Coordinates of C-alpha atoms in Angstrom, one line a residue:
M68 CA -4.7 -9.5 72.2
S69 CA -6.6 -7.2 74.9
S70 CA -9.0 -4.0 73.7
D71 CA -7.2 -2.5 76.8
P72 CA -5.1 0.0 75.4
S73 CA -3.1 0.0 78.4
T74 CA -2.0 -3.4 77.6
F75 CA -1.5 -3.0 73.9
Q76 CA 1.7 -4.2 72.7
S77 CA 3.9 -3.0 69.8
P78 CA 4.5 -5.1 67.1
E79 CA 7.3 -7.4 67.9
H80 CA 10.1 -6.0 65.5
T81 CA 9.3 -2.3 65.6
Q82 CA 10.6 0.2 68.1
V83 CA 9.2 3.8 68.2
N84 CA 11.3 6.5 69.0
Q85 CA 9.8 9.3 71.2
D86 CA 11.4 12.0 69.0
T87 CA 8.9 12.7 66.9
H88 CA 11.1 13.4 64.1
T89 CA 12.4 9.8 63.4
Q90 CA 11.0 6.5 63.4
I91 CA 13.6 3.4 62.8
A92 CA 13.2 -0.1 62.6
D93 CA 15.7 -2.5 65.6
N94 CA 17.3 -4.1 62.2
S95 CA 18.5 -1.1 60.6
Y96 CA 20.4 0.4 63.8
P97 CA 22.5 2.5 63.6
P98 CA 20.8 4.5 61.4
A99 CA 21.4 4.5 57.9
T100 CA 23.4 7.5 56.1
A101 CA 24.7 8.3 52.6
D102 CA 27.7 7.2 53.6
H103 CA 26.5 3.9 55.0
P104 CA 23.3 2.8 53.4
R105 CA 21.2 -0.2 54.8
S106 CA 22.4 -3.4 53.6
D107 CA 18.9 -4.4 52.8
A108 CA 17.8 -1.2 51.2
P109 CA 17.0 -1.4 47.2
D110 CA 19.8 -0.1 44.8
P111 CA 18.1 2.7 43.2
T112 CA 20.3 2.2 40.1
T113 CA 18.6 -1.2 39.2
S114 CA 15.1 -1.2 41.1
A115 CA 13.9 2.5 39.7
P116 CA 11.3 2.0 37.0
V117 CA 12.1 2.0 33.6
P118 CA 10.2 4.3 31.5
K119 CA 8.7 3.8 28.3
L120 CA 10.4 5.4 25.6
S121 CA 7.8 4.6 22.7
Q122 CA 4.8 6.2 25.2
P123 CA 4.8 9.5 26.4
H124 CA 4.2 10.0 30.4
G125 CA 0.6 10.3 30.9
A126 CA -0.2 8.6 27.5
T127 CA -2.4 5.7 27.6
T128 CA -2.3 3.0 25.0
S129 CA -5.5 4.4 23.2
T130 CA -3.6 7.7 22.9
V131 CA -0.7 5.8 20.8
H132 CA -2.7 4.2 19.0
D133 CA -4.6 7.3 18.1
A134 CA -1.1 9.2 17.6
S135 CA -0.2 6.2 15.0
Q136 CA -3.3 6.4 13.3
G137 CA -2.7 10.0 12.9
R138 CA 0.7 9.5 11.2
Q139 CA -0.9 7.2 8.9
S140 CA -3.3 9.8 7.8
T141 CA -0.7 12.1 7.7
T142 CA 1.3 9.6 5.4
A143 CA -2.0 8.9 3.2
A144 CA -2.8 12.5 2.7
A145 CA 1.0 13.8 1.7
G146 CA 0.8 10.7 -1.0
A147 CA -2.5 11.9 -2.3
S148 CA -1.2 15.4 -2.5
E149 CA 1.8 14.0 -4.2
L150 CA -0.6 12.0 -6.8
A151 CA -2.6 15.0 -7.6
S152 CA 0.4 17.3 -8.3
L153 CA 1.8 14.5 -10.6
K154 CA -1.3 13.9 -12.6
V155 CA -1.4 17.3 -13.4
K156 CA 2.4 17.1 -14.9
I157 CA 1.4 13.9 -16.8
T158 CA -1.7 15.1 -18.2
A159 CA 0.2 18.0 -19.6
G160 CA 2.6 15.7 -21.3
L161 CA 0.0 13.9 -23.6
R162 CA -0.1 14.6 -27.3
E163 CA -3.5 14.2 -29.1
I164 CA -3.2 13.4 -32.6
P165 CA -6.6 13.1 -35.2
D166 CA -8.2 10.5 -37.2
F167 CA -5.6 8.0 -35.7
P168 CA -6.2 4.8 -36.4
E169 CA -9.3 5.4 -38.1
P170 CA -11.2 9.0 -39.2
G171 CA -13.4 10.4 -36.2
I172 CA -10.6 9.0 -33.3
L173 CA -8.9 11.4 -31.4
F174 CA -6.0 9.8 -30.0
V175 CA -4.1 10.2 -27.0
D176 CA -0.7 9.3 -27.4
I177 CA 1.7 8.7 -24.5
M178 CA 4.8 8.4 -26.2
P179 CA 6.3 11.7 -25.2
L180 CA 6.0 10.6 -21.6
F181 CA 9.0 8.2 -22.5
A182 CA 10.8 10.4 -24.2
N183 CA 11.2 12.7 -21.3
I184 CA 13.2 11.6 -18.3
D185 CA 11.3 13.8 -15.7
L186 CA 7.9 12.9 -17.1
H187 CA 8.6 9.3 -17.1
K188 CA 9.8 9.3 -13.7
S189 CA 6.6 10.9 -12.9
L190 CA 4.6 8.6 -14.6
I191 CA 6.0 5.5 -12.9
R192 CA 5.5 7.3 -9.3
A193 CA 2.1 8.3 -9.6
L194 CA 1.4 4.6 -10.9
E195 CA 3.2 3.5 -7.8
L196 CA 1.2 5.6 -5.5
K197 CA -2.0 4.7 -7.3
V198 CA -1.3 0.9 -6.7
V199 CA -0.6 1.6 -3.2
E200 CA -3.6 3.5 -2.5
S201 CA -6.0 1.3 -4.7
F202 CA -5.0 -2.3 -3.0
K203 CA -4.5 -2.7 0.5
N204 CA -3.3 -6.5 -0.3
K205 CA 0.6 -6.7 -1.2
V206 CA 0.8 -7.5 -5.3
D207 CA 3.1 -10.2 -6.3
V208 CA 2.5 -9.8 -9.9
I209 CA 2.0 -6.9 -12.6
V210 CA 0.7 -8.2 -15.9
G211 CA 1.1 -5.9 -18.3
L212 CA -0.9 -6.2 -22.1
D213 CA 0.4 -6.2 -25.2
A214 CA 1.7 -3.5 -26.0
R215 CA 1.8 -0.7 -24.3
G216 CA 1.3 -2.1 -21.2
F217 CA 4.8 -3.3 -21.4
L218 CA 5.9 0.4 -21.4
F219 CA 5.5 1.2 -18.1
G220 CA 4.4 -2.5 -16.5
P221 CA 8.2 -3.4 -15.6
S222 CA 9.0 -0.1 -13.9
L223 CA 6.0 -0.1 -11.9
A224 CA 6.8 -4.0 -10.8
L225 CA 10.1 -2.7 -9.6
A226 CA 8.6 0.1 -7.9
I227 CA 6.4 -1.8 -5.7
G228 CA 8.5 -4.9 -5.4
A229 CA 6.4 -7.1 -7.8
S230 CA 7.3 -9.3 -10.6
F231 CA 6.2 -8.3 -14.3
V232 CA 4.7 -11.1 -16.7
P233 CA 3.6 -10.1 -19.9
M234 CA 0.4 -10.7 -21.6
R235 CA 0.9 -11.3 -25.3
K236 CA -0.8 -11.8 -28.7
Q237 CA -1.3 -15.3 -29.7
G238 CA 1.7 -16.7 -31.3
K239 CA 4.3 -14.5 -29.8
L240 CA 5.6 -16.4 -26.4
P241 CA 8.2 -19.4 -26.7
G242 CA 7.4 -22.6 -24.5
D243 CA 4.2 -23.9 -23.4
T244 CA 1.6 -21.4 -23.2
V245 CA -2.0 -20.6 -21.7
K246 CA -4.5 -19.0 -24.5
S247 CA -7.3 -16.6 -23.4
T248 CA -10.8 -16.7 -25.0
P249 CA -10.9 -14.9 -28.2
F250 CA -11.9 -11.0 -27.9
T251 CA -12.5 -8.1 -30.4
K252 CA -10.8 -5.1 -29.8
E253 CA -12.0 -1.4 -29.8
Y254 CA -11.5 -0.4 -33.2
G255 CA -13.6 -3.3 -34.9
A256 CA -10.7 -5.6 -35.8
S257 CA -11.6 -8.0 -38.9
K258 CA -11.2 -10.9 -36.6
P259 CA -10.9 -11.5 -33.0
D260 CA -7.6 -11.8 -30.8
V261 CA -6.5 -14.3 -28.7
F262 CA -3.9 -13.4 -25.7
E263 CA -1.4 -16.0 -24.5
M264 CA 0.5 -16.1 -21.3
Q265 CA 3.6 -18.7 -20.6
G266 CA 2.2 -21.6 -18.5
D267 CA 4.5 -21.0 -15.4
A268 CA 4.2 -17.4 -15.6
V269 CA 1.6 -16.6 -12.9
K270 CA 1.6 -19.0 -9.7
I271 CA -1.6 -20.5 -8.4
G272 CA -2.4 -17.9 -5.3
D273 CA -0.4 -15.2 -6.7
K274 CA -2.0 -12.1 -6.2
V275 CA -2.0 -10.1 -9.6
V276 CA -2.8 -6.6 -10.8
I277 CA -3.1 -5.9 -14.9
V278 CA -1.9 -2.6 -16.3
D279 CA -2.9 -1.0 -19.8
D280 CA -2.9 2.5 -21.3
I281 CA -6.6 2.7 -21.9
I282 CA -9.8 0.9 -21.2
A283 CA -12.6 1.2 -23.9
T284 CA -15.1 -1.5 -24.2
G285 CA -13.4 -3.7 -22.0
G286 CA -13.1 -6.7 -24.2
T287 CA -9.3 -7.1 -23.8
A288 CA -9.3 -6.7 -20.2
V289 CA -12.0 -9.2 -19.7
A290 CA -10.2 -11.7 -21.8
A291 CA -6.6 -10.9 -19.9
G292 CA -8.4 -11.4 -16.1
E293 CA -9.9 -14.5 -17.3
L294 CA -6.6 -16.0 -18.2
V295 CA -5.1 -15.0 -15.0
R296 CA -7.4 -16.9 -13.2
K297 CA -7.1 -19.6 -15.8
L298 CA -3.7 -20.0 -14.6
G299 CA -4.7 -20.0 -10.7
G300 CA -3.8 -16.0 -10.1
I301 CA -6.2 -14.3 -7.9
L302 CA -6.8 -11.0 -10.0
L303 CA -6.8 -8.1 -7.4
G304 CA -7.9 -5.6 -10.4
Y305 CA -6.7 -3.2 -12.7
V306 CA -4.8 -0.1 -13.3
F307 CA -5.5 1.8 -16.5
L308 CA -3.8 5.3 -17.5
M309 CA -7.2 6.3 -19.3
E310 CA -10.7 5.3 -19.8
I311 CA -13.1 6.4 -22.9
E312 CA -16.0 6.7 -20.8
G313 CA -18.6 6.6 -23.4
L314 CA -18.0 2.9 -24.5
K315 CA -18.4 1.8 -20.6
G316 CA -15.5 -0.6 -20.7
K317 CA -15.5 -0.8 -16.7
G318 CA -19.2 -1.8 -16.0
R319 CA -17.9 -5.5 -18.1
L320 CA -15.0 -6.1 -15.3
E321 CA -15.4 -8.7 -12.9
A322 CA -12.5 -7.0 -10.7
P323 CA -11.7 -3.4 -9.6
S324 CA -10.7 -1.2 -12.1
H325 CA -8.8 2.1 -11.3
I326 CA -8.0 5.4 -13.9
L327 CA -4.8 7.0 -13.2
L328 CA -6.1 10.3 -15.3
G329 CA -10.0 9.9 -15.0
K330 CA -13.1 10.5 -13.0
E331 CA -11.9 8.9 -10.0
D332 CA -9.9 11.9 -9.4
G333 CA -12.6 14.4 -11.0
S334 CA -11.1 14.6 -14.4
S335 CA -11.9 13.1 -17.7
T336 CA -10.1 11.7 -20.4
E337 CA -12.8 10.6 -22.8
R338 CA -12.4 11.7 -26.3
P339 CA -14.8 10.8 -28.8

């Protein structure tokens, strides 16, 4: 091609109209109109970009992710607020009985929670929120300890979509059973107890949470945890309604433990 401007030739397929208002290609003559569009023109009904409804205009992947995180934070905050309110209601429903089961013991009676429908529902909902808050893994099995763990364990298991397995005192379960190591109860029983579970109750690899009404010395909970592991279960941890803090039972446990009505939420249930 010559560098002389006078010899420059236009591209082969384009003709420039001297009228400054139009520039049309040879293969589009006569000019396209609304009634007679060009045959090779893109169909606006099919070629227009489809907006992404899940991502607002101008948002980036990062901002959408941040929004999702914000929703999760809001949900978590709402759950924490609901749980705090439920715990106040549940605590008010407890009853204290002095000198039981021995002189000098102030026994905290949880039975009124089950006699009242609203309190019963509140307890199960609070436990559900506590489990979801405390354990990030899906719980496969709730193991309730003999005997007050049986009162709320099955309902909690249903609420979180898990199965329920009772852990009973020796000689109470039919069929093949597996025994725990002997343990001593909180109030100085004359002889050690032994827990049993049916041999097929917990499968190898099941993620297990153990529940009971209270932890004192921790002997019962330790034996229960060892038995779950003996069957091949993965012990995620424990959930107790209350704790006798002075006996320091939580310090003996080899898995995380959570107290529904205890110091974790700024209150205390220690009763000498």
